[in-house]
């Protein structure tokens, strides 16, 4: 039996600790490299991007200013997100029940999705004035499409065999919606919510480029015109981190809701 | 298949001259042709035939899930929709099709939660059964509060059967409920079904492409042939009840299985 | 808002900081009827004429004392916003902007005051760029903001240089691209970029269209036409308050510093006080040096706008010759000056 | 047998012509209603949006101007699309082979995806000058993420049983990539391409707001400052239609490539 | 299972003391325990047992698709990886797993297209067969240029078998290749496999949970029991070859099926 080779244990077991360390190390190393490249560029071209410590200094010297702008933008983003996502979901419910609605709504939704919203936002300010409304509308528009698509797919993606059970029971449309379509759609709805959440802050910021003097978008504009690189890039990073936090919240909510 | 006058039950399912065509991308398929069938109340009847012979289509027409092109279907003297509106049809599909967000008990209770207007209609022949009693009978009492994804495939299929029986419908339609199980779990599931059926004596129309399964479970096996789907013959299974696993090892059983298979083969050759 | 908050009730006539009454009860009623007034600045809360004076008028309580409820907003698409009635009063860059807007889709606005009677924009090059005449611009990359000004086109064309031989590129507000070499020349405000770049130690050369015979204006305040007609006293008193504040700022260096502090507060961050001070002083000088004889600050005339109107036609920025008479509504500005050309203060 | 009901023929057969007409009519009716609402608003508020005929007149009076801007923007959009999508795909290939790459690249990619690109584009112009490069980079950035995600999922979504066959044959990584992963990924790659194609024009237009005097973005900016509503909205609609055309092209390509 | 000295073939597959644990989310599962097995060259050996007894896991360890925790595996005197590198293992999975973008013929040719270095290695026991010949033998000649999605389930599974045979490997490993087919297609596929195998006489390790299938196809049935997966017994199937559909109706066949089932049941009871 000497020729029989001893099979090696599964690689996953042998190196699982090493691999886990590697998984943590890889992004860290990558981030450090990116930071170094950033610093090099910042010192190489002073009017391109600020050095990291300039951002840290600015952020820590006036946290309330940053928090105030963040809160302003976050409000528009969250209200717009809730409104846009709700309308999209309601429309999706209509679409899975009324076929004509689908063919009517979808082309328009697609058209809106490929329209440069940033070019429209001045018109919204003309129409709705210097209130929060136009900013909320921009957010609602940008978050609308991903949720519409995902909710429509989700509400349609019921197990056909479970549907047969409901149909032989003569379940009402309300029964089917509440007890079958809705729970079945949740994974898709959360996927849509992730997409929507990642664009909500972007929409709010872009809309704040005009029509307001508050919020992160206005602050970025102001920083651009005064060439305050530290403020501009602190805001950009702050907005990106806020979006990531929103994404994280959606993921947590998903894990709490979908327990099956 | 004619109802014998000696049968003291009424006719649960009456089918006359049913035709069904499917049209996909222009090409038409004759799925069912000239189907005539009577199922007396309280009988276990199996539709047996090769893949594509229209077993599922016929069962779906009985359930009102599919409309026929011609012919007539009547359940207890009324159209399928009327029986369905009174929740008098229990449908047990091929996959367990449990709702993953409900516990096993909640799944078994599904029929009580939907179409509540039916509960207020009079004259129903439906006698809902206690879900917990059924789960116990199916050996699932310990899993009543578990979610379907914590169950094995065989247990899930048993939960699906519990749901069907809990509805208490006089007519149960089952479309290959065991086809996804491995041979050994399948045998266990078959025996459980036999036992339950012998206790509650519902009218059952069962679909399978396993000759042994058809013989083990049924009072009558309806042998179907494809292209177009027709009823070739009806084989009476005069094996004694209650039936058990020991039955499968008898020569009588083996002979009936061979007979059913041969009937199918001869029908097929005749069709070609 | 440190001053001018003496009155909070709607019926009583408010008093100024010193307790004096600035407006009659009847006129106060009329101004209040105008409701909330949105004023849009021409460019953030920069230390420019037509912006800083309005900020000061607000902070000094003049507006409130004149029974005006004015909200100041940094502008964006001002012509559109005023014409649509979303905002009532706004600053625009020059008379040209007013006429172009009226020739397009912002027909519903009129100019009510023109501050500067020479152009405020020019082109900058680096001192050592080797660009020594307008002809040297051919083939060079020139940065402009938002749109190529008619003044620039006129400066080149009037002096025999085809502007289309120049590589125009739209740029942001950072002048550093000029010394960094991304552009060889840069459209700029006389009061801003040259100061900024010189302050950073660069030697820049200025190409002023005025020096090449191109006449223009800078900073006009516009009003929504219908709204102006409906609330003439409000428009008059808005101008009255602004020009009173204009004088107040220029009364002392300390006042200017105070006003700049107010603008800085509204800008939240990045406001360069030293550069802003220089900017204001430069613009005030441009206004003063170009003030036409017989016209008080802000007053405008057909003659004054004529060269710009002609240029717009020449460079096809408008389809037909604009009517200057219709573009201006001088009833408001003329009403706030006495026969001797002094501002009537307080209001009647 | 009189009580036996004659079952009705399938509804789909009976009304298929009617339904098809309905499917065409629904979006038409909806579009007509939208157009009417547009016209009403345009006449109600002259400086908000232009009446439709004003756009048609402007478009037809100088088609070469519009085509020139379109072509300019389309070039940046297409070049950026090809570059962004190629890099994303190459990275996805790397990611499915080197696990550490995934953990390194994904967080950064996610961060970039939630960064307001429109705020970054001035910095790109500072870095790359007044060439087409910064516009191409903006497009490449915005199209990058959807393709990265979809290609990664696609290249990983191979039938495990087919993979077993390849592994027992000791197929090389190249074999697996070329003959299994790549064809398996195509449906996902096309889904990513659809998302990317719908944002490519948007990215190009936003980037053209500064740094150029050519292209649809610059034209929209110009129209905004001169308040030429007809030009502005013609450009917006033209860009949306171009995006839809790009989407259509991707769909055609998909149908030609994926024939199984 | 010991190799009889009379057997003039060598040992194709030798397994000694193989152990396998799976760890999922902390909890460990003992999937295989103390597996010893010799498969002589040219034999058709079937692993038979209930779901979860480790049949697939053992087969995957033989193929080198999974590593064992302990024990030794040798194919033709070398580790699985070496056989695999020479393309000497043909793997036929549970689903047909055809590449949908390739025609049936191109699918059957797959083994020639990948791992071309193996074709240049000397000493291979591999004798690639003509894909078209195999497709013809499997009744697929008319579909050689069709794409898999144009085929029925049974035809796809036959194409998968053609791919396995075309490779010409001396060792074929099949994991329930017929379990997704309906009973009638399944019987046809079994008979086709018997025929092909009797023509080419490869060494086959076949996995099934159908006792009838195991008896019909095999020289030997290895009965496995679960928790942990063990070899409970090896049943020699001394039915004559060539085998045909008529064999299934013989008493001898039925007796062997019952014997195999009983062996399994007794092993299970012993394990519990
Ligand atoms: N909705 C449908 N559209 C088109 N053709 C269909 C449809 N449903 C079934 N068919 C076709 O009708 C025929 C009969 O199908 P059916 O599902 O009733 O067969 P079956 O006997 O249940 O087969 P299996 O044993 O595979 O379930 C088949 O050829 C099938 O392809
Ligand atoms: N990759 C894996 N990770 C964790 N557990 C596994 C894995 N593969 C198999 N198992 C477990 O190991 C046991 C044996 O699995 P295996 O698939 O070998 O069984 P089997 O006999 O092939 O069953 P079946 O007839 O259902 O295919 C099962 O309990 C299974 O859940
Ligand atoms: Mg079926
Ligand atoms: Mg298995």
PDB file of N, CA and C and ligand atoms in Angstrom, chain B residues 20-24 27 29-32 47-60 66 94 175-176 207-209 224 226-227 229, chain D residues 10, chain E residues 182, ligand 1:
ATOM      1  N   UNK B  20     -57.767  19.737 -25.176  1.00  0.00           N
ATOM      2  CA  UNK B  20     -56.886  20.852 -24.814  1.00  0.00           C
ATOM      3  C   UNK B  20     -55.752  20.970 -25.823  1.00  0.00           C
ATOM      4  N   UNK B  21     -55.579  22.178 -26.328  1.00  0.00           N
ATOM      5  CA  UNK B  21     -54.461  22.486 -27.229  1.00  0.00           C
ATOM      6  C   UNK B  21     -53.610  23.565 -26.589  1.00  0.00           C
ATOM      7  N   UNK B  22     -52.306  23.490 -26.782  1.00  0.00           N
ATOM      8  CA  UNK B  22     -51.428  24.594 -26.393  1.00  0.00           C
ATOM      9  C   UNK B  22     -50.838  25.212 -27.640  1.00  0.00           C
ATOM     10  N   UNK B  23     -50.814  26.515 -27.688  1.00  0.00           N
ATOM     11  CA  UNK B  23     -50.192  27.188 -28.830  1.00  0.00           C
ATOM     12  C   UNK B  23     -48.994  27.964 -28.315  1.00  0.00           C
ATOM     13  N   UNK B  24     -47.807  27.535 -28.767  1.00  0.00           N
ATOM     14  CA  UNK B  24     -46.611  28.280 -28.392  1.00  0.00           C
ATOM     15  C   UNK B  24     -45.894  28.696 -29.656  1.00  0.00           C
ATOM     16  N   UNK B  27     -46.831  27.269 -33.155  1.00  0.00           N
ATOM     17  CA  UNK B  27     -47.068  25.833 -33.317  1.00  0.00           C
ATOM     18  C   UNK B  27     -48.058  25.346 -32.245  1.00  0.00           C
ATOM     19  N   UNK B  29     -50.091  22.335 -30.072  1.00  0.00           N
ATOM     20  CA  UNK B  29     -49.851  21.006 -29.518  1.00  0.00           C
ATOM     21  C   UNK B  29     -51.165  20.465 -28.977  1.00  0.00           C
ATOM     22  N   UNK B  30     -51.527  19.287 -29.403  1.00  0.00           N
ATOM     23  CA  UNK B  30     -52.766  18.685 -28.933  1.00  0.00           C
ATOM     24  C   UNK B  30     -52.461  17.946 -27.633  1.00  0.00           C
ATOM     25  N   UNK B  31     -52.726  18.593 -26.497  1.00  0.00           N
ATOM     26  CA  UNK B  31     -52.296  18.046 -25.214  1.00  0.00           C
ATOM     27  C   UNK B  31     -53.264  16.999 -24.675  1.00  0.00           C
ATOM     28  N   UNK B  32     -54.565  17.210 -24.868  1.00  0.00           N
ATOM     29  CA  UNK B  32     -55.558  16.255 -24.378  1.00  0.00           C
ATOM     30  C   UNK B  32     -56.630  16.047 -25.454  1.00  0.00           C
ATOM     31  N   UNK B  47     -53.675   9.010 -12.135  1.00  0.00           N
ATOM     32  CA  UNK B  47     -53.386   9.192 -13.562  1.00  0.00           C
ATOM     33  C   UNK B  47     -51.937   8.783 -13.778  1.00  0.00           C
ATOM     34  N   UNK B  48     -51.732   7.805 -14.642  1.00  0.00           N
ATOM     35  CA  UNK B  48     -50.394   7.250 -14.856  1.00  0.00           C
ATOM     36  C   UNK B  48     -50.047   7.340 -16.330  1.00  0.00           C
ATOM     37  N   UNK B  49     -48.827   7.760 -16.633  1.00  0.00           N
ATOM     38  CA  UNK B  49     -48.413   7.837 -18.029  1.00  0.00           C
ATOM     39  C   UNK B  49     -47.055   8.487 -18.140  1.00  0.00           C
ATOM     40  N   UNK B  50     -46.475   8.434 -19.336  1.00  0.00           N
ATOM     41  CA  UNK B  50     -45.128   8.973 -19.525  1.00  0.00           C
ATOM     42  C   UNK B  50     -45.145  10.498 -19.495  1.00  0.00           C
ATOM     43  N   UNK B  51     -43.978  11.064 -19.422  1.00  0.00           N
ATOM     44  CA  UNK B  51     -43.832  12.514 -19.403  1.00  0.00           C
ATOM     45  C   UNK B  51     -44.474  13.124 -20.646  1.00  0.00           C
ATOM     46  N   UNK B  52     -45.243  14.154 -20.452  1.00  0.00           N
ATOM     47  CA  UNK B  52     -45.824  14.883 -21.577  1.00  0.00           C
ATOM     48  C   UNK B  52     -47.142  14.326 -22.069  1.00  0.00           C
ATOM     49  N   UNK B  53     -47.721  13.324 -21.376  1.00  0.00           N
ATOM     50  CA  UNK B  53     -48.964  12.748 -21.864  1.00  0.00           C
ATOM     51  C   UNK B  53     -50.176  13.558 -21.419  1.00  0.00           C
ATOM     52  N   UNK B  54     -49.955  14.608 -20.621  1.00  0.00           N
ATOM     53  CA  UNK B  54     -51.058  15.499 -20.282  1.00  0.00           C
ATOM     54  C   UNK B  54     -51.662  15.258 -18.910  1.00  0.00           C
ATOM     55  N   UNK B  55     -50.980  14.504 -18.056  1.00  0.00           N
ATOM     56  CA  UNK B  55     -51.502  14.223 -16.716  1.00  0.00           C
ATOM     57  C   UNK B  55     -51.707  15.524 -15.942  1.00  0.00           C
ATOM     58  N   UNK B  56     -50.642  16.346 -15.902  1.00  0.00           N
ATOM     59  CA  UNK B  56     -50.741  17.601 -15.147  1.00  0.00           C
ATOM     60  C   UNK B  56     -51.802  18.489 -15.752  1.00  0.00           C
ATOM     61  N   UNK B  57     -51.856  18.531 -17.077  1.00  0.00           N
ATOM     62  CA  UNK B  57     -52.839  19.389 -17.727  1.00  0.00           C
ATOM     63  C   UNK B  57     -54.250  18.987 -17.331  1.00  0.00           C
ATOM     64  N   UNK B  58     -54.530  17.700 -17.336  1.00  0.00           N
ATOM     65  CA  UNK B  58     -55.854  17.231 -16.957  1.00  0.00           C
ATOM     66  C   UNK B  58     -56.165  17.593 -15.502  1.00  0.00           C
ATOM     67  N   UNK B  59     -55.187  17.365 -14.636  1.00  0.00           N
ATOM     68  CA  UNK B  59     -55.407  17.668 -13.224  1.00  0.00           C
ATOM     69  C   UNK B  59     -55.665  19.157 -13.020  1.00  0.00           C
ATOM     70  N   UNK B  60     -54.929  19.982 -13.788  1.00  0.00           N
ATOM     71  CA  UNK B  60     -55.106  21.436 -13.671  1.00  0.00           C
ATOM     72  C   UNK B  60     -56.485  21.853 -14.179  1.00  0.00           C
ATOM     73  N   UNK B  66     -56.659  25.633 -15.241  1.00  0.00           N
ATOM     74  CA  UNK B  66     -56.470  25.715 -16.690  1.00  0.00           C
ATOM     75  C   UNK B  66     -57.866  25.518 -17.268  1.00  0.00           C
ATOM     76  N   UNK B  94     -46.330  19.510  -7.066  1.00  0.00           N
ATOM     77  CA  UNK B  94     -45.150  18.639  -7.217  1.00  0.00           C
ATOM     78  C   UNK B  94     -44.056  18.979  -6.218  1.00  0.00           C
ATOM     79  N   UNK B 175     -50.287  16.315  -7.734  1.00  0.00           N
ATOM     80  CA  UNK B 175     -49.506  16.189  -8.967  1.00  0.00           C
ATOM     81  C   UNK B 175     -48.079  15.741  -8.644  1.00  0.00           C
ATOM     82  N   UNK B 176     -47.846  14.457  -8.708  1.00  0.00           N
ATOM     83  CA  UNK B 176     -46.516  13.906  -8.448  1.00  0.00           C
ATOM     84  C   UNK B 176     -45.875  14.476  -7.191  1.00  0.00           C
ATOM     85  N   UNK B 207     -51.391  12.023  -9.507  1.00  0.00           N
ATOM     86  CA  UNK B 207     -50.631  11.884 -10.759  1.00  0.00           C
ATOM     87  C   UNK B 207     -49.273  11.290 -10.447  1.00  0.00           C
ATOM     88  N   UNK B 208     -48.845  10.326 -11.255  1.00  0.00           N
ATOM     89  CA  UNK B 208     -47.495   9.790 -11.071  1.00  0.00           C
ATOM     90  C   UNK B 208     -47.015   9.188 -12.384  1.00  0.00           C
ATOM     91  N   UNK B 209     -45.695   9.030 -12.534  1.00  0.00           N
ATOM     92  CA  UNK B 209     -45.217   8.206 -13.641  1.00  0.00           C
ATOM     93  C   UNK B 209     -44.479   6.983 -13.115  1.00  0.00           C
ATOM     94  N   UNK B 224     -52.580   6.688 -19.260  1.00  0.00           N
ATOM     95  CA  UNK B 224     -52.685   7.669 -20.338  1.00  0.00           C
ATOM     96  C   UNK B 224     -51.539   7.506 -21.319  1.00  0.00           C
ATOM     97  N   UNK B 226     -49.453   9.489 -24.761  1.00  0.00           N
ATOM     98  CA  UNK B 226     -49.239  10.858 -25.271  1.00  0.00           C
ATOM     99  C   UNK B 226     -49.552  11.012 -26.763  1.00  0.00           C
ATOM    100  N   UNK B 227     -49.483  12.271 -27.186  1.00  0.00           N
ATOM    101  CA  UNK B 227     -49.552  12.699 -28.610  1.00  0.00           C
ATOM    102  C   UNK B 227     -50.762  12.186 -29.339  1.00  0.00           C
ATOM    103  N   UNK B 229     -52.692  13.457 -25.715  1.00  0.00           N
ATOM    104  CA  UNK B 229     -52.968  12.782 -24.446  1.00  0.00           C
ATOM    105  C   UNK B 229     -54.364  12.165 -24.425  1.00  0.00           C
TER     106      UNK B 229
ATOM    107  N   UNK D  10     -59.577  29.333 -23.368  1.00  0.00           N
ATOM    108  CA  UNK D  10     -58.606  30.168 -22.639  1.00  0.00           C
ATOM    109  C   UNK D  10     -58.761  31.622 -23.036  1.00  0.00           C
TER     110      UNK D  10
ATOM    111  N   UNK E 182     -38.083  10.913 -15.629  1.00  0.00           N
ATOM    112  CA  UNK E 182     -39.271  10.185 -15.193  1.00  0.00           C
ATOM    113  C   UNK E 182     -39.035   8.686 -15.386  1.00  0.00           C
TER     114      UNK E 182
HETATM  115  N1  LIG F   1     -48.579  26.172 -20.501  1.00  0.00           N
HETATM  116  C1  LIG F   1     -48.206  25.365 -21.514  1.00  0.00           C
HETATM  117  N2  LIG F   1     -47.908  25.927 -22.725  1.00  0.00           N
HETATM  118  C2  LIG F   1     -47.536  25.144 -23.745  1.00  0.00           C
HETATM  119  N3  LIG F   1     -47.429  23.807 -23.700  1.00  0.00           N
HETATM  120  C3  LIG F   1     -47.709  23.205 -22.511  1.00  0.00           C
HETATM  121  C4  LIG F   1     -48.109  23.946 -21.383  1.00  0.00           C
HETATM  122  N4  LIG F   1     -48.303  23.099 -20.350  1.00  0.00           N
HETATM  123  C5  LIG F   1     -48.041  21.863 -20.841  1.00  0.00           C
HETATM  124  N5  LIG F   1     -47.697  21.914 -22.145  1.00  0.00           N
HETATM  125  C6  LIG F   1     -47.398  20.771 -23.015  1.00  0.00           C
HETATM  126  O1  LIG F   1     -48.486  19.916 -22.982  1.00  0.00           O
HETATM  127  C7  LIG F   1     -48.053  18.562 -22.932  1.00  0.00           C
HETATM  128  C8  LIG F   1     -48.613  17.910 -21.718  1.00  0.00           C
HETATM  129  O2  LIG F   1     -48.029  18.516 -20.564  1.00  0.00           O
HETATM  130  P1  LIG F   1     -48.272  18.015 -19.099  1.00  0.00           P
HETATM  131  O3  LIG F   1     -47.486  18.895 -18.207  1.00  0.00           O
HETATM  132  O4  LIG F   1     -49.720  17.922 -18.843  1.00  0.00           O
HETATM  133  O5  LIG F   1     -47.653  16.554 -19.133  1.00  0.00           O
HETATM  134  P2  LIG F   1     -47.414  15.555 -17.927  1.00  0.00           P
HETATM  135  O6  LIG F   1     -48.075  14.302 -18.315  1.00  0.00           O
HETATM  136  O7  LIG F   1     -47.816  16.187 -16.655  1.00  0.00           O
HETATM  137  O8  LIG F   1     -45.837  15.361 -17.980  1.00  0.00           O
HETATM  138  P3  LIG F   1     -44.791  15.247 -16.784  1.00  0.00           P
HETATM  139  O9  LIG F   1     -44.834  13.850 -16.329  1.00  0.00           O
HETATM  140  O10 LIG F   1     -43.504  15.581 -17.418  1.00  0.00           O
HETATM  141  O11 LIG F   1     -45.210  16.221 -15.727  1.00  0.00           O
HETATM  142  C9  LIG F   1     -46.534  18.594 -22.944  1.00  0.00           C
HETATM  143  O12 LIG F   1     -46.090  18.356 -24.248  1.00  0.00           O
HETATM  144  C10 LIG F   1     -46.206  19.984 -22.527  1.00  0.00           C
HETATM  145  O13 LIG F   1     -45.010  20.436 -23.143  1.00  0.00           O
END
